[in-house]
Every structure is written in C-alpha cells, then in structure tokens.
C-alpha cells in the first residue's frame, strides 16, 4: 500500500483552494459536500465558481498566492495551471504541516483525492495512487452499479438501533453475530 486511506473531517473547517477555474470549481463542489468552509484564492475566478461561492457564502480572495493565505487551513488544494505556483503552494503547505493536494501532480501532494462512490453515510474511496485514473474510473463505474442506491438508508437504520443493541447484547462477539445476521437477512433487501 503506497498511501494510507483515511477520511478527514473538514466540516466547518477552512479548506483553501488556490485556483479559479473549472478544476477549482469541481474541488469546491466536492469539499462543499463535506460541509467544509472554503476559501478560494486566485487572481481570476470564473463566473461559475464566483457564483457558487456567493451562493454558499464562501470566501473569495482575488490575489496571487501568498503563503500567509494558508495560515489556519485544515487542508489545501492547488488547482492552478502553473507548475511554479503549484510547487510553491506544496512547499508552503508542507512547511506549515497542512495536508496538500496538487491536482494531477501526485509528486507534489501529501494526500490525493480518490474517486468516490457516495451513498452517504457509506462512502467508498478508490485510488491507484495517481497511477491510472482511467482504470479507477472503470472500477468506480462497477461500484456504482454493484452498491445499491439505498445502502445509505440501511446504514442509517442500523445506526438508529446500535445503542439499543449494545445495551441488550453486552457481549461484543454476540453483538457482532447479531449484526451480521441482520445484514444478511431480508431486512437489508427491504
């Protein structure tokens, strides 16, 4: 395994995206799905991204990149067309111990954004460590068809009974067997 797959809580935490085009927009939409507080930094911000930020009340800084813009960030995404600027962003974020993703430049990243199958609260992340995006897209398509669209509803239903099951079934192994029987039963199908 080249990278440790983890999920990070960015809810209400400042995530800085440097870049103002289509790629920055897509990353902003992704972070918005996780309820992040977003700051966009770019000399030029596309109308689509500007409108999205205004709608969501996200910060927009119309300026060139400066290291001070990263202070207090939970994570950073570099989505510029300039290798020089992306390298500068990567170095600055790493010096500040802030996870950084430089789009399509895995050698500059401390984390990568995987392909995602979202059936909230069930989320499947798929990665090739940046080596084969086309293969990952195919694997994602397979997962999209294999994982039922309502699996998130099942997860929420099971979650609603966790506390009751834990109070009634004290033994961990017995509780595990109980949940396995539930998931393998017609409850899951229904």
Coordinates of N, CA, C and O in Angstrom, one line a residue:
X1 N 0.9 -1.2 0.0 CA 0.0 0.0 0.0 C 0.9 1.2 0.0 O 1.7 1.4 0.9
X2 N 0.7 2.1 -1.0 CA 1.5 3.3 -1.1 C 1.0 4.4 -0.2 O 1.8 5.2 0.2
X3 N -0.3 4.6 -0.1 CA -0.9 5.7 0.7 C -1.9 5.1 1.7 O -2.6 4.1 1.4
X4 N -1.9 5.7 2.8 CA -2.9 5.3 3.9 C -4.2 5.9 3.5 O -4.4 7.1 3.5
X5 N -5.3 5.1 3.3 CA -6.6 5.6 3.0 C -7.2 6.1 4.3 O -7.4 5.3 5.3
X6 N -7.5 7.4 4.4 CA -8.2 7.9 5.6 C -9.3 8.9 5.1 O -9.4 9.3 4.0
X7 N -10.2 9.1 6.1 CA -11.3 10.1 5.8 C -11.1 11.2 6.8 O -10.9 10.9 8.0
X8 N -11.1 12.4 6.4 CA -10.8 13.6 7.3 C -12.1 14.4 7.4 O -12.8 14.7 6.4
X9 N -12.3 14.8 8.6 CA -13.5 15.7 8.9 C -13.1 17.1 8.6 O -12.3 17.7 9.3
X10 N -13.7 17.7 7.6 CA -13.5 19.1 7.2 C -14.7 20.0 7.5 O -14.7 21.2 7.1
X11 N -15.7 19.4 8.1 CA -16.9 20.2 8.4 C -16.6 21.5 9.2 O -15.9 21.4 10.2
X12 N -17.0 22.6 8.6 CA -16.8 23.9 9.2 C -15.4 24.3 9.4 O -15.0 25.2 10.1
X13 N -14.5 23.6 8.7 CA -13.0 23.9 8.8 C -12.6 24.5 7.5 O -13.0 24.1 6.4
X14 N -11.7 25.5 7.6 CA -11.2 26.2 6.4 C -10.4 25.4 5.5 O -9.3 24.9 5.9
X15 N -10.8 25.2 4.3 CA -10.1 24.5 3.3 C -9.8 25.5 2.2 O -10.7 26.2 1.7
X16 N -8.5 25.7 1.8 CA -8.1 26.7 0.9 C -7.9 26.0 -0.5 O -7.1 25.0 -0.6
X17 N -8.5 26.6 -1.5 CA -8.3 26.2 -2.9 C -7.6 27.3 -3.6 O -8.2 28.4 -3.7
X18 N -6.4 27.1 -4.1 CA -5.8 28.1 -4.9 C -6.0 27.7 -6.4 O -5.6 26.7 -6.9
X19 N -6.7 28.6 -7.1 CA -7.1 28.4 -8.5 C -8.5 28.9 -8.6 O -9.3 28.9 -7.7
X20 N -8.8 29.3 -9.8 CA -10.2 29.9 -10.0 C -10.9 29.4 -11.2 O -12.0 29.9 -11.6
X21 N -10.5 28.2 -11.8 CA -11.1 27.7 -13.0 C -12.0 26.5 -12.7 O -12.5 26.3 -11.6
X22 N -12.2 25.7 -13.7 CA -13.1 24.6 -13.7 C -12.6 23.5 -12.7 O -13.5 23.0 -12.0
X23 N -11.3 23.2 -12.6 CA -10.9 22.2 -11.7 C -11.1 22.7 -10.2 O -11.5 22.0 -9.4
X24 N -10.8 24.0 -10.0 CA -11.0 24.5 -8.6 C -12.5 24.5 -8.3 O -12.9 24.2 -7.2
X25 N -13.4 24.7 -9.3 CA -14.8 24.6 -9.1 C -15.2 23.2 -8.7 O -16.0 23.0 -7.7
X26 N -14.7 22.2 -9.4 CA -15.0 20.8 -9.1 C -14.6 20.4 -7.6 O -15.3 19.8 -6.9
X27 N -13.4 20.9 -7.3 CA -12.9 20.6 -5.9 C -13.7 21.3 -4.9 O -14.0 20.8 -3.8
X28 N -14.2 22.5 -5.2 CA -15.0 23.3 -4.2 C -16.4 22.6 -4.0 O -16.9 22.4 -2.9
X29 N -16.9 22.0 -5.1 CA -18.2 21.3 -5.0 C -18.0 20.0 -4.1 O -18.8 19.7 -3.3
X30 N -16.9 19.4 -4.3 CA -16.6 18.2 -3.5 C -16.4 18.5 -2.0 O -17.0 17.9 -1.2
X31 N -15.7 19.6 -1.7 CA -15.5 20.0 -0.3 C -16.8 20.5 0.3 O -17.1 20.3 1.4
X32 N -17.6 21.1 -0.6 CA -18.9 21.6 -0.1 C -19.8 20.4 0.4 O -20.6 20.5 1.3
X33 N -19.7 19.3 -0.3 CA -20.5 18.1 0.0 C -20.1 17.6 1.4 O -20.9 16.9 2.1
X34 N -18.9 17.9 1.9 CA -18.4 17.5 3.2 C -18.6 18.7 4.2 O -18.0 18.7 5.3
X35 N -19.3 19.7 3.8 CA -19.6 20.9 4.7 C -18.4 21.6 5.1 O -18.4 22.2 6.2
X36 N -17.4 21.7 4.3 CA -16.2 22.5 4.6 C -16.5 24.0 4.5 O -17.4 24.4 3.7
X37 N -15.7 24.8 5.2 CA -15.7 26.2 5.0 C -14.6 26.4 3.9 O -13.5 25.9 4.1
X38 N -14.9 27.1 2.9 CA -13.9 27.2 1.7 C -13.5 28.6 1.5 O -14.2 29.5 1.5
X39 N -12.2 28.7 1.2 CA -11.6 30.0 0.7 C -11.0 29.7 -0.6 O -10.1 28.8 -0.8
X40 N -11.4 30.5 -1.6 CA -10.8 30.4 -3.0 C -9.8 31.5 -3.1 O -10.1 32.7 -2.8
X41 N -8.6 31.2 -3.6 CA -7.6 32.2 -3.8 C -7.2 32.1 -5.3 O -6.7 31.1 -5.7
X42 N -7.4 33.2 -6.0 CA -7.0 33.2 -7.4 C -7.0 34.7 -7.9 O -7.8 35.5 -7.5
X43 N -6.1 35.0 -8.8 CA -6.1 36.3 -9.5 C -7.3 36.4 -10.3 O -7.8 37.5 -10.5
X44 N -7.8 35.3 -10.8 CA -9.0 35.3 -11.7 C -9.9 34.2 -11.3 O -9.5 33.0 -11.3
X45 N -11.2 34.5 -10.9 CA -12.2 33.5 -10.5 C -13.3 33.4 -11.5 O -13.9 34.4 -11.9
X46 N -13.5 32.2 -12.0 CA -14.5 32.0 -13.1 C -15.9 32.4 -12.6 O -16.2 32.3 -11.4
X47 N -16.8 32.9 -13.5 CA -18.1 33.3 -13.1 C -18.9 32.1 -12.4 O -19.5 32.3 -11.4
X48 N -18.7 30.9 -12.8 CA -19.3 29.7 -12.2 C -18.9 29.5 -10.8 O -19.7 29.3 -9.9
X49 N -17.6 29.6 -10.6 CA -17.0 29.5 -9.2 C -17.4 30.7 -8.3 O -17.7 30.5 -7.2
X50 N -17.3 31.8 -8.9 CA -17.7 33.0 -8.1 C -19.2 32.9 -7.7 O -19.5 33.2 -6.5
X51 N -20.1 32.5 -8.6 CA -21.5 32.4 -8.2 C -21.7 31.3 -7.1 O -22.4 31.4 -6.2
X52 N -21.0 30.2 -7.3 CA -21.1 29.1 -6.3 C -20.6 29.6 -4.9 O -21.3 29.3 -3.9
X53 N -19.5 30.3 -4.9 CA -19.0 30.8 -3.6 C -20.0 31.8 -3.0 O -20.2 31.8 -1.8
X54 N -20.6 32.7 -3.8 CA -21.5 33.6 -3.3 C -22.8 32.9 -2.7 O -23.3 33.3 -1.7
X55 N -23.2 31.9 -3.4 CA -24.4 31.1 -3.0 C -24.1 30.5 -1.7 O -25.0 30.4 -0.8
X56 N -22.9 30.0 -1.5 CA -22.6 29.2 -0.2 C -21.9 30.1 0.8 O -21.6 29.6 1.9
X57 N -21.7 31.3 0.5 CA -21.1 32.3 1.4 C -19.6 31.9 1.7 O -19.2 32.0 2.9
X58 N -18.9 31.4 0.7 CA -17.5 31.0 0.8 C -16.7 32.3 0.5 O -17.1 33.1 -0.2
X59 N -15.5 32.3 1.1 CA -14.6 33.4 0.9 C -13.9 33.3 -0.4 O -13.6 32.3 -0.9
X60 N -13.7 34.5 -1.0 CA -13.1 34.6 -2.3 C -12.0 35.7 -2.2 O -12.3 36.8 -1.8
X61 N -10.8 35.3 -2.5 CA -9.7 36.3 -2.4 C -9.1 36.4 -3.8 O -8.5 35.5 -4.3
X62 N -9.3 37.6 -4.4 CA -8.8 37.8 -5.7 C -7.4 38.4 -5.6 O -7.2 39.6 -5.4
X63 N -6.4 37.5 -5.6 CA -5.0 37.8 -5.4 C -4.1 36.7 -5.9 O -4.6 35.5 -6.0
X64 N -2.9 36.9 -6.1 CA -1.9 35.8 -6.4 C -1.6 35.1 -5.1 O -1.9 35.7 -4.0
X65 N -1.1 33.9 -5.2 CA -0.8 33.1 -4.0 C 0.2 33.7 -3.1 O 1.3 34.2 -3.6
X66 N 0.0 33.7 -1.8 CA 0.9 34.1 -0.8 C 0.8 33.1 0.4 O -0.3 32.7 0.7
X67 N 1.9 32.7 0.9 CA 2.0 31.7 2.0 C 1.0 32.0 3.1 O 0.4 31.1 3.7
X68 N 0.9 33.3 3.4 CA 0.1 33.7 4.6 C -1.4 33.3 4.4 O -2.1 33.2 5.4
X69 N -1.8 33.0 3.2 CA -3.2 32.7 2.9 C -3.5 31.3 3.4 O -4.7 30.9 3.5
X70 N -2.5 30.5 3.8 CA -2.7 29.1 4.2 C -2.8 29.0 5.8 O -3.2 28.0 6.3
X71 N -2.5 30.1 6.5 CA -2.5 30.0 7.9 C -3.9 29.7 8.4 O -4.8 30.4 8.0
X72 N -4.0 28.7 9.2 CA -5.3 28.3 9.8 C -6.1 27.3 8.9 O -7.2 26.9 9.3
X73 N -5.5 26.9 7.8 CA -6.2 26.0 6.9 C -6.1 24.6 7.4 O -5.1 24.2 8.0
X74 N -7.1 23.8 7.2 CA -7.1 22.4 7.6 C -6.5 21.6 6.4 O -5.8 20.6 6.7
X75 N -6.8 22.0 5.2 CA -6.2 21.4 4.0 C -6.1 22.3 2.9 O -6.9 23.3 2.9
X76 N -5.3 22.0 1.9 CA -5.0 22.9 0.8 C -5.1 22.1 -0.5 O -4.6 21.0 -0.6
X77 N -5.8 22.7 -1.5 CA -5.8 22.1 -2.8 C -5.2 23.2 -3.8 O -5.7 24.3 -3.9
X78 N -4.2 22.8 -4.5 CA -3.6 23.6 -5.6 C -4.2 23.2 -6.9 O -4.1 22.1 -7.3
X79 N -4.9 24.1 -7.5 CA -5.6 23.9 -8.8 C -5.3 24.9 -9.8 O -6.1 25.5 -10.4
X80 N -4.0 25.2 -10.0 CA -3.6 26.3 -10.9 C -2.9 25.6 -12.1 O -2.6 24.4 -12.1
X81 N -2.7 26.4 -13.2 CA -2.1 25.9 -14.4 C -0.6 26.1 -14.4 O 0.1 25.7 -15.3
X82 N -0.1 26.6 -13.3 CA 1.4 26.9 -13.2 C 2.1 26.0 -12.3 O 1.9 25.9 -11.1
X83 N 3.0 25.2 -12.9 CA 3.9 24.3 -12.1 C 4.6 25.1 -11.0 O 4.7 24.6 -9.9
X84 N 5.1 26.2 -11.4 CA 5.9 27.0 -10.4 C 5.0 27.4 -9.2 O 5.5 27.3 -8.1
X85 N 3.8 27.9 -9.4 CA 2.9 28.3 -8.3 C 2.5 27.0 -7.6 O 2.5 27.0 -6.3
X86 N 2.2 25.9 -8.2 CA 1.9 24.7 -7.6 C 3.0 24.2 -6.7 O 2.7 23.7 -5.5
X87 N 4.2 24.3 -7.1 CA 5.4 23.9 -6.3 C 5.5 24.7 -5.1 O 5.7 24.3 -4.0
X88 N 5.3 26.0 -5.2 CA 5.3 27.0 -4.1 C 4.2 26.7 -3.1 O 4.5 26.7 -1.9
X89 N 3.0 26.4 -3.6 CA 1.9 26.0 -2.7 C 2.2 24.8 -1.9 O 2.1 24.7 -0.7
X90 N 2.7 23.8 -2.6 CA 3.1 22.5 -2.0 C 4.1 22.7 -0.9 O 3.9 22.2 0.2
X91 N 5.2 23.4 -1.2 CA 6.2 23.6 -0.2 C 5.7 24.4 1.0 O 6.0 24.0 2.2
X92 N 4.9 25.4 0.8 CA 4.4 26.2 1.9 C 3.5 25.4 2.8 O 3.5 25.5 4.0
X93 N 2.6 24.6 2.2 CA 1.6 23.8 2.9 C 2.4 22.8 3.8 O 2.1 22.6 4.9
X94 N 3.4 22.1 3.1 CA 4.1 21.1 3.9 C 4.9 21.7 5.0 O 5.0 21.1 6.1
X95 N 5.5 22.9 4.8 CA 6.2 23.6 5.9 C 5.3 23.9 7.1 O 5.7 23.9 8.2
X96 N 4.0 24.2 6.8 CA 3.0 24.5 7.8 C 2.3 23.3 8.3 O 1.4 23.4 9.1
X97 N 2.7 22.1 7.8 CA 2.1 20.8 8.2 C 0.6 20.7 7.9 O -0.2 20.2 8.7
X98 N 0.3 21.3 6.7 CA -1.1 21.2 6.3 C -1.2 20.2 5.1 O -0.4 20.4 4.2
X99 N -2.1 19.3 5.2 CA -2.2 18.4 4.0 C -2.5 19.1 2.7 O -3.3 20.1 2.7
X100 N -1.8 18.7 1.7 CA -1.9 19.5 0.4 C -2.1 18.5 -0.8 O -1.5 17.4 -0.8
X101 N -3.0 18.8 -1.6 CA -3.3 18.1 -2.9 C -3.0 19.1 -4.0 O -3.6 20.1 -4.1
X102 N -2.1 18.7 -4.9 CA -1.8 19.4 -6.1 C -2.4 18.6 -7.3 O -1.9 17.5 -7.6
X103 N -3.5 19.1 -7.9 CA -4.2 18.4 -8.9 C -3.3 17.9 -10.0 O -2.6 18.7 -10.6
X104 N -3.4 16.6 -10.3 CA -2.7 15.9 -11.4 C -1.2 16.0 -11.2 O -0.4 15.9 -12.2
X105 N -0.7 16.3 -10.0 CA 0.8 16.3 -9.8 C 1.1 15.5 -8.5 O 1.4 16.1 -7.4
X106 N 0.9 14.2 -8.5 CA 1.0 13.4 -7.2 C 2.3 13.6 -6.5 O 2.4 13.5 -5.3
X107 N 3.4 13.9 -7.2 CA 4.7 14.1 -6.6 C 4.7 15.3 -5.7 O 5.6 15.4 -4.8
X108 N 3.8 16.2 -5.8 CA 3.7 17.4 -5.0 C 2.7 17.3 -3.9 O 2.6 18.2 -3.1
X109 N 2.0 16.2 -3.8 CA 0.9 16.0 -2.9 C 1.4 15.3 -1.6 O 2.2 14.4 -1.6
X110 N 0.7 15.7 -0.5 CA 0.8 14.9 0.7 C -0.4 14.0 0.9 O -0.5 13.1 1.7
X111 N -1.5 14.3 0.1 CA -2.6 13.4 0.0 C -3.2 13.5 -1.4 O -3.0 14.5 -2.1
X112 N -3.9 12.5 -1.8 CA -4.6 12.6 -3.1 C -6.1 12.4 -2.8 O -6.5 11.8 -1.8
X113 N -6.9 12.9 -3.7 CA -8.4 12.8 -3.6 C -8.8 11.6 -4.4 O -8.5 11.6 -5.6
X114 N -9.4 10.6 -3.8 CA -9.7 9.4 -4.5 C -11.0 9.6 -5.4 O -11.7 10.6 -5.2
X115 N -11.3 8.6 -6.2 CA -12.5 8.6 -6.8 C -13.5 8.1 -5.8 O -13.2 7.3 -4.9
X116 N -14.8 8.6 -5.8 CA -15.7 8.4 -4.7 C -17.0 7.9 -5.2 O -17.6 8.4 -6.2
X117 N -17.5 6.9 -4.5 CA -18.9 6.4 -4.7 C -19.6 6.8 -3.4 O -19.2 6.3 -2.3
X118 N -20.5 7.7 -3.5 CA -21.1 8.3 -2.3 C -22.6 7.8 -2.1 O -23.4 8.1 -2.9
X119 N -22.7 7.0 -1.1 CA -24.0 6.6 -0.7 C -24.2 7.0 0.8 O -24.5 6.1 1.7
X120 N -23.9 8.2 1.1 CA -23.8 8.7 2.5 C -24.9 8.0 3.4 O -26.0 7.9 3.0
X121 N -24.4 7.5 4.5 CA -23.1 7.6 5.1 C -22.1 6.6 4.7 O -20.9 6.6 5.1
X122 N -22.5 5.8 3.7 CA -21.5 4.8 3.2 C -20.8 5.6 2.0 O -21.4 6.1 1.1
X123 N -19.4 5.6 2.2 CA -18.6 6.3 1.1 C -17.5 5.3 0.8 O -16.8 4.8 1.7
X124 N -17.3 5.0 -0.5 CA -16.3 4.2 -1.0 C -15.3 5.0 -1.7 O -15.6 5.7 -2.7
X125 N -14.0 4.9 -1.3 CA -12.9 5.7 -1.9 C -12.1 4.7 -2.7 O -11.7 3.7 -2.2
X126 N -11.7 5.1 -3.9 CA -11.0 4.2 -4.8 C -9.8 5.0 -5.3 O -9.9 6.1 -5.8
X127 N -8.6 4.4 -5.3 CA -7.4 5.1 -5.7 C -6.4 4.1 -6.3 O -6.3 2.9 -6.0
X128 N -5.6 4.6 -7.2 CA -4.5 3.9 -7.8 C -3.2 4.7 -7.5 O -2.2 4.5 -8.1
X129 N -3.2 5.5 -6.4 CA -2.1 6.4 -6.0 C -1.7 7.3 -7.2 O -0.6 7.6 -7.3
X130 N -2.7 7.6 -8.0 CA -2.5 8.5 -9.1 C -1.9 7.9 -10.4 O -1.6 8.6 -11.3
X131 N -1.8 6.6 -10.4 CA -1.1 5.9 -11.5 C -2.0 5.6 -12.7 O -1.5 5.5 -13.8
X132 N -3.3 5.5 -12.5 CA -4.2 5.1 -13.6 C -5.6 5.6 -13.4 O -6.5 4.9 -13.0
X133 N -5.9 6.9 -13.6 CA -7.2 7.5 -13.5 C -8.3 6.8 -14.3 O -9.4 6.6 -13.9
X134 N -7.9 6.3 -15.5 CA -8.9 5.7 -16.4 C -9.4 4.4 -15.8 O -10.6 4.0 -15.7
X135 N -8.4 3.6 -15.3 CA -8.8 2.3 -14.6 C -9.6 2.6 -13.4 O -10.6 1.9 -13.1
X136 N -9.3 3.6 -12.6 CA -10.1 3.9 -11.4 C -11.5 4.3 -11.8 O -12.5 4.0 -11.2
X137 N -11.7 5.1 -12.9 CA -13.0 5.4 -13.4 C -13.8 4.2 -13.7 O -15.0 4.1 -13.4
X138 N -13.2 3.2 -14.3 CA -13.9 1.9 -14.6 C -14.3 1.2 -13.4 O -15.4 0.7 -13.3
X139 N -13.4 1.1 -12.4 CA -13.7 0.5 -11.1 C -14.8 1.2 -10.4 O -15.7 0.6 -9.8
X140 N -14.8 2.5 -10.5 CA -15.9 3.3 -9.8 C -17.2 3.0 -10.5 O -18.2 2.8 -9.8
X141 N -17.2 2.9 -11.8 CA -18.5 2.6 -12.5 C -19.0 1.2 -12.1 O -20.2 1.1 -11.9
X142 N -18.1 0.2 -11.9 CA -18.5 -1.1 -11.4 C -19.2 -0.9 -10.0 O -20.2 -1.5 -9.7
X143 N -18.5 -0.2 -9.1 CA -19.0 0.0 -7.8 C -20.4 0.7 -7.8 O -21.2 0.4 -7.0
X144 N -20.5 1.7 -8.7 CA -21.8 2.4 -8.8 C -22.9 1.5 -9.1 O -24.0 1.6 -8.6
X145 N -22.7 0.5 -9.9 CA -23.7 -0.5 -10.3 C -23.9 -1.6 -9.2 O -25.0 -2.1 -9.0
X146 N -22.8 -2.0 -8.5 CA -22.9 -3.1 -7.6 C -23.4 -2.6 -6.2 O -24.1 -3.4 -5.5
X147 N -23.2 -1.4 -5.8 CA -23.6 -0.9 -4.5 C -25.0 -0.3 -4.6 O -25.2 0.7 -5.3
X148 N -26.0 -0.9 -3.9 CA -27.3 -0.4 -4.0 C -27.5 1.1 -3.7 O -26.8 1.6 -2.8
X149 N -28.3 1.8 -4.4 CA -28.5 3.2 -4.2 C -29.1 3.5 -2.8 O -28.8 4.6 -2.3
X150 N -29.8 2.6 -2.2 CA -30.4 2.8 -0.9 C -29.5 2.3 0.3 O -30.0 2.2 1.4
X151 N -28.3 1.9 0.0 CA -27.4 1.3 1.1 C -27.2 2.3 2.2 O -27.1 2.0 3.4
X152 N -27.2 3.6 1.9 CA -27.1 4.7 2.9 C -28.3 4.6 3.9 O -28.2 4.8 5.1
X153 N -29.5 4.4 3.3 CA -30.7 4.3 4.2 C -30.6 3.1 5.1 O -30.9 3.2 6.3
X154 N -30.0 2.0 4.7 CA -29.8 0.8 5.5 C -28.8 1.2 6.6 O -29.0 0.8 7.8
X155 N -27.7 1.8 6.3 CA -26.7 2.2 7.3 C -27.4 3.1 8.3 O -27.1 2.9 9.5
X156 N -28.2 4.1 7.9 CA -28.8 4.9 8.9 C -29.8 4.2 9.8 O -29.9 4.4 11.0
X157 N -30.5 3.2 9.2 CA -31.4 2.4 10.0 C -30.7 1.6 11.0 O -31.0 1.5 12.2
X158 N -29.6 0.9 10.6 CA -28.8 0.1 11.6 C -28.2 1.0 12.7 O -28.2 0.6 13.8
X159 N -27.8 2.2 12.3 CA -27.2 3.1 13.3 C -28.3 3.5 14.3 O -27.9 3.6 15.5
X160 N -29.5 3.6 13.9 CA -30.5 4.0 14.8 C -30.8 3.0 15.9 O -31.4 3.2 17.0
X161 N -30.4 1.7 15.6 CA -30.6 0.6 16.6 C -29.3 0.2 17.3 O -29.3 -0.7 18.2
X162 N -28.2 0.9 17.1 CA -26.9 0.5 17.6 C -26.9 0.6 19.2 O -26.5 -0.3 19.9
X163 N -27.4 1.7 19.7 CA -27.4 1.9 21.1 C -28.3 0.9 21.8 O -27.9 0.3 22.8
X164 N -29.4 0.6 21.3 CA -30.3 -0.4 21.9 C -29.7 -1.8 21.8 O -29.8 -2.5 22.8
X165 N -29.1 -2.1 20.7 CA -28.5 -3.4 20.6 C -27.3 -3.6 21.6 O -27.1 -4.6 22.2
X166 N -26.5 -2.5 21.7 CA -25.4 -2.6 22.7 C -25.9 -2.7 24.1 O -25.3 -3.4 24.9
X167 N -27.0 -2.1 24.5 CA -27.5 -2.2 25.8 C -28.1 -3.6 26.1 O -28.1 -4.1 27.2
X168 N -28.7 -4.2 25.1 CA -29.3 -5.5 25.2 C -28.3 -6.7 25.0 O -28.5 -7.8 25.6
X169 N -27.3 -6.5 24.2 CA -26.4 -7.6 23.9 C -25.0 -7.1 24.3 O -24.3 -6.4 23.6
X170 N -24.7 -7.5 25.6 CA -23.4 -6.9 26.2 C -22.2 -7.5 25.6 O -21.2 -6.8 25.4
X171 N -22.2 -8.8 25.2 CA -21.0 -9.4 24.7 C -20.7 -9.0 23.2 O -21.6 -9.0 22.4
X172 N -19.5 -8.5 23.0 CA -19.1 -8.0 21.7 C -19.3 -9.0 20.6 O -19.8 -8.7 19.5
X173 N -18.8 -10.2 20.8 CA -18.9 -11.2 19.7 C -20.3 -11.6 19.4 O -20.7 -11.7 18.3
X174 N -21.2 -11.7 20.5 CA -22.6 -11.9 20.2 C -23.2 -10.8 19.5 O -24.1 -11.0 18.6
X175 N -22.9 -9.6 19.8 CA -23.4 -8.4 19.1 C -23.0 -8.4 17.7 O -23.8 -8.1 16.8
X176 N -21.7 -8.7 17.4 CA -21.2 -8.8 16.1 C -22.0 -9.8 15.3 O -22.4 -9.6 14.1
X177 N -22.2 -11.0 15.8 CA -23.0 -12.1 15.1 C -24.4 -11.6 14.9 O -25.0 -11.9 13.8
X178 N -25.0 -10.9 15.8 CA -26.4 -10.3 15.7 C -26.4 -9.4 14.4 O -27.3 -9.5 13.6
X179 N -25.5 -8.5 14.4 CA -25.5 -7.5 13.3 C -25.2 -8.2 11.9 O -25.8 -7.9 10.9
X180 N -24.3 -9.2 11.9 CA -24.1 -10.0 10.7 C -25.4 -10.7 10.2 O -25.7 -10.7 9.0
X181 N -26.2 -11.2 11.2 CA -27.4 -11.9 10.8 C -28.4 -10.8 10.2 O -29.1 -11.1 9.2
X182 N -28.4 -9.7 10.8 CA -29.3 -8.6 10.3 C -29.0 -8.2 8.9 O -29.8 -8.1 8.0
X183 N -27.7 -8.0 8.7 CA -27.2 -7.5 7.4 C -27.4 -8.6 6.3 O -27.7 -8.3 5.2
X184 N -27.3 -9.9 6.7 CA -27.5 -11.0 5.8 C -29.0 -11.4 5.6 O -29.3 -12.2 4.8
X185 N -29.9 -10.7 6.4 CA -31.3 -11.1 6.4 C -32.1 -10.3 5.3 O -31.5 -9.5 4.6
X186 N -33.4 -10.5 5.3 CA -34.2 -9.8 4.3 C -34.4 -8.3 4.7 O -34.8 -7.5 3.9
X187 N -34.0 -8.0 6.0 CA -34.0 -6.5 6.4 C -33.2 -5.7 5.4 O -33.7 -4.7 4.9
X188 N -32.0 -6.2 5.0 CA -31.2 -5.5 4.1 C -31.8 -5.3 2.7 O -31.8 -4.3 2.1
X189 N -32.5 -6.4 2.3 CA -33.2 -6.3 1.0 C -34.3 -5.4 1.0 O -34.6 -4.7 0.0
X190 N -35.1 -5.3 2.1 CA -36.2 -4.5 2.2 C -35.8 -3.0 2.2 O -36.4 -2.1 1.7

